[in-house]
Amino acid sequence: MTGAGRGIGRAIAVGLGRAGATVALLARSENELAETAALIQEAGSRALVVPVDLGEDEQLSSAIGRVRDELGDVDILVNNAGVVWPLAPSVRADPTEWAAAMKINVVAAVTLTFAFLPGMVERGWGRIVNVSTGAVANMASMIGGNAYLASKAALEAHTINLGLELDGSGVTANVYRPGPVDTAIQTWIRDQDPAAIGSALHQRFVRSHADGKLLTPEHSAGVLLARLGADDRTAQVWDVFDPA
């Protein structure tokens, strides 16, 4: 479980723990991961804390090795970690930052998937969920977030194509669009200088918060967990607002 230190990731991880799963927790902040682990342990399950910067190849490789060594087979992989930066009009885009966002949002998820997928296929059962965003279906809603939307669209294409490839194997790969959730990323965007990221983009996030339109992480996680437990289809796009 990546991005497990806070927000949706923490809520999903705790939900998996309450369902009896042993959960490997991956994120950059060890302190936040320890808090998530404590919640899982309170629910009676085991949690493995694995601090890692998913944008660093050596750290990611080491994290994969540690999960294998300490937990063995992985049956459920939820790639939730992601960054929303860089936010700015593309005339001011930094190609290095753009590529770094792509590496965290897409390449890390694909690397983790390819690491654990062979075992899932061999055992004839596995669940892969890649967390995306509803903005992929409405590109005009996030002008100024080119790297974020490009990476999430790429992640969705990877997931659906992989899911089709896995059809009939007992392993599924699906996309989850969690909706507008009250997370640290939302707060970070609202705290940015409107002149730097674009006033229209900034105002949209400020307004959605002020209007009370944000979901709680627990609500969004609950929708995903219900899908994960009941839906054995593959190559699907699950949206928090769609009925299961």
mmCIF file of C-alpha atoms in Angstrom:
data_model
loop_
_atom_site.group_PDB
_atom_site.id
_atom_site.type_symbol
_atom_site.label_atom_id
_atom_site.label_comp_id
_atom_site.label_asym_id
_atom_site.label_seq_id
_atom_site.Cartn_x
_atom_site.Cartn_y
_atom_site.Cartn_z
ATOM 1 C CA MET A 1 0.000 0.000 0.000
ATOM 2 C CA THR A 2 1.694 3.199 -1.129
ATOM 3 C CA GLY A 3 0.913 6.658 0.152
ATOM 4 C CA ALA A 4 -0.158 4.990 3.387
ATOM 5 C CA GLY A 5 0.919 7.684 5.821
ATOM 6 C CA ARG A 6 -2.159 9.871 5.681
ATOM 7 C CA GLY A 7 -5.385 10.704 3.886
ATOM 8 C CA ILE A 8 -6.977 8.147 1.586
ATOM 9 C CA GLY A 9 -3.958 5.871 1.800
ATOM 10 C CA ARG A 10 -4.130 5.639 5.578
ATOM 11 C CA ALA A 11 -7.887 5.026 5.480
ATOM 12 C CA ILE A 12 -7.520 2.238 2.909
ATOM 13 C CA ALA A 13 -4.655 0.644 4.818
ATOM 14 C CA VAL A 14 -6.585 0.695 8.101
ATOM 15 C CA GLY A 15 -9.632 -0.754 6.353
ATOM 16 C CA LEU A 16 -7.546 -3.609 4.969
ATOM 17 C CA GLY A 17 -6.131 -4.214 8.429
ATOM 18 C CA ARG A 18 -9.592 -4.314 9.969
ATOM 19 C CA ALA A 19 -10.502 -6.929 7.360
ATOM 20 C CA GLY A 20 -7.652 -9.092 8.639
ATOM 21 C CA ALA A 21 -4.931 -8.298 6.120
ATOM 22 C CA THR A 22 -1.272 -7.883 6.947
ATOM 23 C CA VAL A 23 -0.411 -4.520 5.404
ATOM 24 C CA ALA A 24 2.908 -3.205 4.107
ATOM 25 C CA LEU A 25 2.883 0.581 4.472
ATOM 26 C CA LEU A 26 4.972 2.599 2.026
ATOM 27 C CA ALA A 27 5.473 6.380 2.077
ATOM 28 C CA ARG A 28 8.196 8.930 2.743
ATOM 29 C CA SER A 29 7.281 9.898 6.309
ATOM 30 C CA GLU A 30 8.206 7.248 8.864
ATOM 31 C CA ASN A 31 6.324 9.066 11.638
ATOM 32 C CA GLU A 32 3.073 9.105 9.685
ATOM 33 C CA LEU A 33 3.509 5.459 8.725
ATOM 34 C CA ALA A 34 4.022 4.575 12.389
ATOM 35 C CA GLU A 35 0.688 6.230 13.210
ATOM 36 C CA THR A 36 -1.051 4.220 10.495
ATOM 37 C CA ALA A 37 0.622 1.039 11.726
ATOM 38 C CA ALA A 38 -0.613 1.700 15.272
ATOM 39 C CA LEU A 39 -4.200 1.943 14.020
ATOM 40 C CA ILE A 40 -3.853 -1.343 12.144
ATOM 41 C CA GLN A 41 -2.336 -3.049 15.159
ATOM 42 C CA GLU A 42 -5.201 -1.781 17.319
ATOM 43 C CA ALA A 43 -7.512 -3.576 14.888
ATOM 44 C CA GLY A 44 -5.614 -6.814 15.530
ATOM 45 C CA SER A 45 -3.583 -7.026 12.323
ATOM 46 C CA ARG A 46 0.092 -6.726 11.490
ATOM 47 C CA ALA A 47 1.635 -3.743 9.699
ATOM 48 C CA LEU A 48 5.102 -3.380 8.194
ATOM 49 C CA VAL A 49 6.457 0.169 8.028
ATOM 50 C CA VAL A 50 8.610 0.767 4.947
ATOM 51 C CA PRO A 51 9.772 4.384 4.558
ATOM 52 C CA VAL A 52 10.611 5.048 0.904
ATOM 53 C CA ASP A 53 10.866 7.836 -1.638
ATOM 54 C CA LEU A 54 9.156 6.265 -4.635
ATOM 55 C CA GLY A 55 11.028 8.590 -6.960
ATOM 56 C CA GLU A 56 14.383 7.077 -5.978
ATOM 57 C CA ASP A 57 15.197 3.839 -7.806
ATOM 58 C CA GLU A 58 17.461 2.352 -5.133
ATOM 59 C CA GLN A 59 15.008 3.086 -2.336
ATOM 60 C CA LEU A 60 12.132 1.560 -4.294
ATOM 61 C CA SER A 61 14.128 -1.571 -5.093
ATOM 62 C CA SER A 62 15.106 -1.905 -1.442
ATOM 63 C CA ALA A 63 11.493 -1.463 -0.327
ATOM 64 C CA ILE A 64 10.312 -4.207 -2.677
ATOM 65 C CA GLY A 65 12.985 -6.527 -1.343
ATOM 66 C CA ARG A 66 12.066 -5.784 2.252
ATOM 67 C CA VAL A 67 8.367 -6.492 1.669
ATOM 68 C CA ARG A 68 9.256 -9.813 0.038
ATOM 69 C CA ASP A 69 11.708 -10.776 2.756
ATOM 70 C CA GLU A 70 9.449 -9.902 5.684
ATOM 71 C CA LEU A 71 5.973 -10.651 4.364
ATOM 72 C CA GLY A 72 6.418 -12.961 1.389
ATOM 73 C CA ASP A 73 3.697 -13.029 -1.247
ATOM 74 C CA VAL A 74 1.591 -9.964 -1.985
ATOM 75 C CA ASP A 75 -2.060 -10.581 -2.857
ATOM 76 C CA ILE A 76 -3.393 -7.013 -2.958
ATOM 77 C CA LEU A 77 -1.461 -4.024 -4.284
ATOM 78 C CA VAL A 78 -2.914 -0.534 -3.964
ATOM 79 C CA ASN A 79 -0.837 2.153 -5.669
ATOM 80 C CA ASN A 80 -2.180 5.293 -4.034
ATOM 81 C CA ALA A 81 0.891 7.533 -3.724
ATOM 82 C CA GLY A 82 1.058 10.500 -6.030
ATOM 83 C CA VAL A 83 2.176 14.103 -6.317
ATOM 84 C CA VAL A 84 0.199 16.984 -7.786
ATOM 85 C CA TRP A 85 3.177 19.231 -8.484
ATOM 86 C CA PRO A 86 4.342 20.993 -10.575
ATOM 87 C CA LEU A 87 1.328 23.284 -10.813
ATOM 88 C CA ALA A 88 1.838 26.206 -13.166
ATOM 89 C CA PRO A 89 1.023 27.349 -16.676
ATOM 90 C CA SER A 90 2.996 25.183 -19.071
ATOM 91 C CA VAL A 91 4.945 28.163 -20.439
ATOM 92 C CA ARG A 92 6.728 28.114 -17.073
ATOM 93 C CA ALA A 93 7.003 24.343 -16.784
ATOM 94 C CA ASP A 94 10.219 22.766 -15.546
ATOM 95 C CA PRO A 95 10.811 19.583 -17.588
ATOM 96 C CA THR A 96 12.843 18.075 -14.747
ATOM 97 C CA GLU A 97 9.999 18.476 -12.258
ATOM 98 C CA TRP A 98 7.514 17.233 -14.871
ATOM 99 C CA ALA A 99 9.561 14.066 -15.371
ATOM 100 C CA ALA A 100 9.980 13.594 -11.611
ATOM 101 C CA ALA A 101 6.200 13.700 -11.149
ATOM 102 C CA MET A 102 5.761 11.142 -13.913
ATOM 103 C CA LYS A 103 8.274 8.870 -12.210
ATOM 104 C CA ILE A 104 6.432 8.937 -8.884
ATOM 105 C CA ASN A 105 2.901 8.801 -10.273
ATOM 106 C CA VAL A 106 3.430 6.250 -13.035
ATOM 107 C CA VAL A 107 6.818 4.533 -13.092
ATOM 108 C CA ALA A 108 6.819 3.662 -9.371
ATOM 109 C CA ALA A 109 3.336 2.147 -9.607
ATOM 110 C CA VAL A 110 4.317 0.125 -12.660
ATOM 111 C CA THR A 111 7.551 -1.012 -10.983
ATOM 112 C CA LEU A 112 5.685 -2.280 -7.925
ATOM 113 C CA THR A 113 3.101 -3.985 -10.114
ATOM 114 C CA PHE A 114 5.670 -5.787 -12.235
ATOM 115 C CA ALA A 115 7.526 -6.852 -9.081
ATOM 116 C CA PHE A 116 4.529 -8.588 -7.489
ATOM 117 C CA LEU A 117 2.459 -9.535 -10.539
ATOM 118 C CA PRO A 118 4.280 -12.791 -11.428
ATOM 119 C CA GLY A 119 3.513 -14.269 -8.001
ATOM 120 C CA MET A 120 -0.136 -13.289 -8.263
ATOM 121 C CA VAL A 121 -0.451 -14.912 -11.678
ATOM 122 C CA GLU A 122 1.327 -18.040 -10.473
ATOM 123 C CA ARG A 123 -1.056 -18.366 -7.520
ATOM 124 C CA GLY A 124 -4.076 -17.558 -9.676
ATOM 125 C CA TRP A 125 -5.322 -14.687 -7.509
ATOM 126 C CA GLY A 126 -4.449 -11.052 -7.004
ATOM 127 C CA ARG A 127 -5.884 -7.562 -6.886
ATOM 128 C CA ILE A 128 -4.169 -4.462 -8.259
ATOM 129 C CA VAL A 129 -5.774 -1.049 -7.807
ATOM 130 C CA ASN A 130 -4.234 2.152 -9.124
ATOM 131 C CA VAL A 131 -5.663 5.343 -7.642
ATOM 132 C CA SER A 132 -6.296 8.040 -10.239
ATOM 133 C CA THR A 133 -8.496 11.131 -10.364
ATOM 134 C CA GLY A 134 -11.852 12.045 -11.832
ATOM 135 C CA ALA A 135 -10.150 15.012 -13.467
ATOM 136 C CA VAL A 136 -8.901 12.625 -16.157
ATOM 137 C CA ALA A 137 -12.472 12.612 -17.464
ATOM 138 C CA ASN A 138 -12.650 16.413 -17.299
ATOM 139 C CA MET A 139 -9.305 17.843 -18.345
ATOM 140 C CA ALA A 140 -10.631 21.413 -18.279
ATOM 141 C CA SER A 141 -11.105 21.134 -14.526
ATOM 142 C CA MET A 142 -7.383 21.246 -13.839
ATOM 143 C CA ILE A 143 -5.684 23.556 -16.305
ATOM 144 C CA GLY A 144 -2.217 24.196 -14.931
ATOM 145 C CA GLY A 145 -1.841 20.631 -13.684
ATOM 146 C CA ASN A 146 -0.453 19.181 -16.902
ATOM 147 C CA ALA A 147 2.038 16.815 -15.276
ATOM 148 C CA TYR A 148 -0.547 15.489 -12.831
ATOM 149 C CA LEU A 149 -3.243 14.845 -15.423
ATOM 150 C CA ALA A 150 -0.801 13.422 -17.973
ATOM 151 C CA SER A 151 0.562 11.025 -15.365
ATOM 152 C CA LYS A 152 -2.866 9.909 -14.164
ATOM 153 C CA ALA A 153 -4.108 9.404 -17.727
ATOM 154 C CA ALA A 154 -1.018 7.291 -18.417
ATOM 155 C CA LEU A 155 -1.600 5.321 -15.221
ATOM 156 C CA GLU A 156 -5.179 4.627 -16.251
ATOM 157 C CA ALA A 157 -4.112 3.467 -19.727
ATOM 158 C CA HIS A 158 -1.523 1.140 -18.190
ATOM 159 C CA THR A 159 -4.079 -0.249 -15.742
ATOM 160 C CA ILE A 160 -6.867 -0.903 -18.233
ATOM 161 C CA ASN A 161 -4.532 -2.492 -20.769
ATOM 162 C CA LEU A 162 -2.976 -4.662 -18.063
ATOM 163 C CA GLY A 163 -6.412 -5.589 -16.757
ATOM 164 C CA LEU A 164 -7.472 -6.772 -20.196
ATOM 165 C CA GLU A 165 -4.295 -8.821 -20.470
ATOM 166 C CA LEU A 166 -5.030 -10.473 -17.126
ATOM 167 C CA ASP A 167 -8.641 -11.379 -17.923
ATOM 168 C CA GLY A 168 -9.294 -14.982 -16.899
ATOM 169 C CA SER A 169 -6.111 -15.283 -14.842
ATOM 170 C CA GLY A 170 -7.723 -14.715 -11.441
ATOM 171 C CA VAL A 171 -5.772 -11.448 -11.144
ATOM 172 C CA THR A 172 -7.504 -8.127 -11.701
ATOM 173 C CA ALA A 173 -6.196 -4.623 -12.377
ATOM 174 C CA ASN A 174 -8.578 -1.701 -11.920
ATOM 175 C CA VAL A 175 -8.557 2.087 -11.623
ATOM 176 C CA TYR A 176 -10.094 3.953 -8.693
ATOM 177 C CA ARG A 177 -11.121 7.599 -8.935
ATOM 178 C CA PRO A 178 -11.556 8.680 -5.294
ATOM 179 C CA GLY A 179 -13.397 11.964 -5.828
ATOM 180 C CA PRO A 180 -12.582 15.323 -4.217
ATOM 181 C CA VAL A 181 -11.226 14.300 -0.828
ATOM 182 C CA ASP A 182 -10.193 16.547 2.053
ATOM 183 C CA THR A 183 -6.490 15.699 2.097
ATOM 184 C CA ALA A 184 -3.128 17.387 2.642
ATOM 185 C CA ILE A 185 -2.787 17.822 -1.120
ATOM 186 C CA GLN A 186 -5.986 19.856 -1.225
ATOM 187 C CA THR A 187 -4.686 22.021 1.612
ATOM 188 C CA TRP A 188 -1.337 22.451 -0.132
ATOM 189 C CA ILE A 189 -3.013 23.650 -3.335
ATOM 190 C CA ARG A 190 -5.166 26.158 -1.453
ATOM 191 C CA ASP A 191 -2.020 27.497 0.240
ATOM 192 C CA GLN A 192 -0.244 28.201 -3.048
ATOM 193 C CA ASP A 193 0.123 31.656 -4.564
ATOM 194 C CA PRO A 194 -2.681 32.028 -7.133
ATOM 195 C CA ALA A 195 -0.313 33.939 -9.400
ATOM 196 C CA ALA A 196 2.097 31.005 -9.400
ATOM 197 C CA ILE A 197 -0.312 28.146 -10.117
ATOM 198 C CA GLY A 198 -3.025 30.037 -11.961
ATOM 199 C CA SER A 199 -5.875 31.926 -10.330
ATOM 200 C CA ALA A 200 -8.646 29.815 -11.901
ATOM 201 C CA LEU A 201 -7.117 26.572 -10.643
ATOM 202 C CA HIS A 202 -6.512 28.022 -7.183
ATOM 203 C CA GLN A 203 -10.047 29.393 -6.949
ATOM 204 C CA ARG A 204 -11.584 26.057 -7.923
ATOM 205 C CA PHE A 205 -9.912 24.301 -4.986
ATOM 206 C CA VAL A 206 -10.699 27.122 -2.573
ATOM 207 C CA ARG A 207 -14.348 27.110 -3.640
ATOM 208 C CA SER A 208 -14.817 23.343 -3.364
ATOM 209 C CA HIS A 209 -13.506 23.477 0.191
ATOM 210 C CA ALA A 210 -15.607 26.483 1.146
ATOM 211 C CA ASP A 211 -18.734 24.884 -0.320
ATOM 212 C CA GLY A 212 -18.234 21.744 1.781
ATOM 213 C CA LYS A 213 -17.966 19.505 -1.278
ATOM 214 C CA LEU A 214 -14.945 17.499 -0.133
ATOM 215 C CA LEU A 215 -15.346 13.877 0.926
ATOM 216 C CA THR A 216 -13.641 12.430 3.976
ATOM 217 C CA PRO A 217 -10.792 9.983 3.347
ATOM 218 C CA GLU A 218 -12.764 7.338 5.222
ATOM 219 C CA HIS A 219 -15.780 7.706 2.941
ATOM 220 C CA SER A 220 -13.736 7.389 -0.229
ATOM 221 C CA ALA A 221 -11.708 4.491 1.159
ATOM 222 C CA GLY A 222 -14.880 2.691 2.191
ATOM 223 C CA VAL A 223 -16.224 2.810 -1.369
ATOM 224 C CA LEU A 224 -12.994 1.338 -2.714
ATOM 225 C CA LEU A 225 -12.823 -1.385 -0.082
ATOM 226 C CA ALA A 226 -16.397 -2.422 -0.834
ATOM 227 C CA ARG A 227 -15.526 -2.684 -4.519
ATOM 228 C CA LEU A 228 -12.358 -4.588 -3.769
ATOM 229 C CA GLY A 229 -14.237 -7.155 -1.757
ATOM 230 C CA ALA A 230 -17.171 -7.682 -4.089
ATOM 231 C CA ASP A 231 -16.140 -6.915 -7.683
ATOM 232 C CA ASP A 232 -14.035 -9.552 -9.438
ATOM 233 C CA ARG A 233 -14.074 -7.840 -12.829
ATOM 234 C CA THR A 234 -10.888 -6.495 -14.364
ATOM 235 C CA ALA A 235 -10.001 -3.472 -16.514
ATOM 236 C CA GLN A 236 -12.660 -1.340 -14.814
ATOM 237 C CA VAL A 237 -12.694 2.326 -13.860
ATOM 238 C CA TRP A 238 -14.302 2.560 -10.430
ATOM 239 C CA ASP A 239 -15.528 6.003 -9.424
ATOM 240 C CA VAL A 240 -16.496 6.954 -5.900
ATOM 241 C CA PHE A 241 -19.781 8.355 -7.197
ATOM 242 C CA ASP A 242 -20.768 5.305 -9.239
ATOM 243 C CA PRO A 243 -22.938 2.653 -7.594
ATOM 244 C CA ALA A 244 -21.128 -0.634 -7.041
#
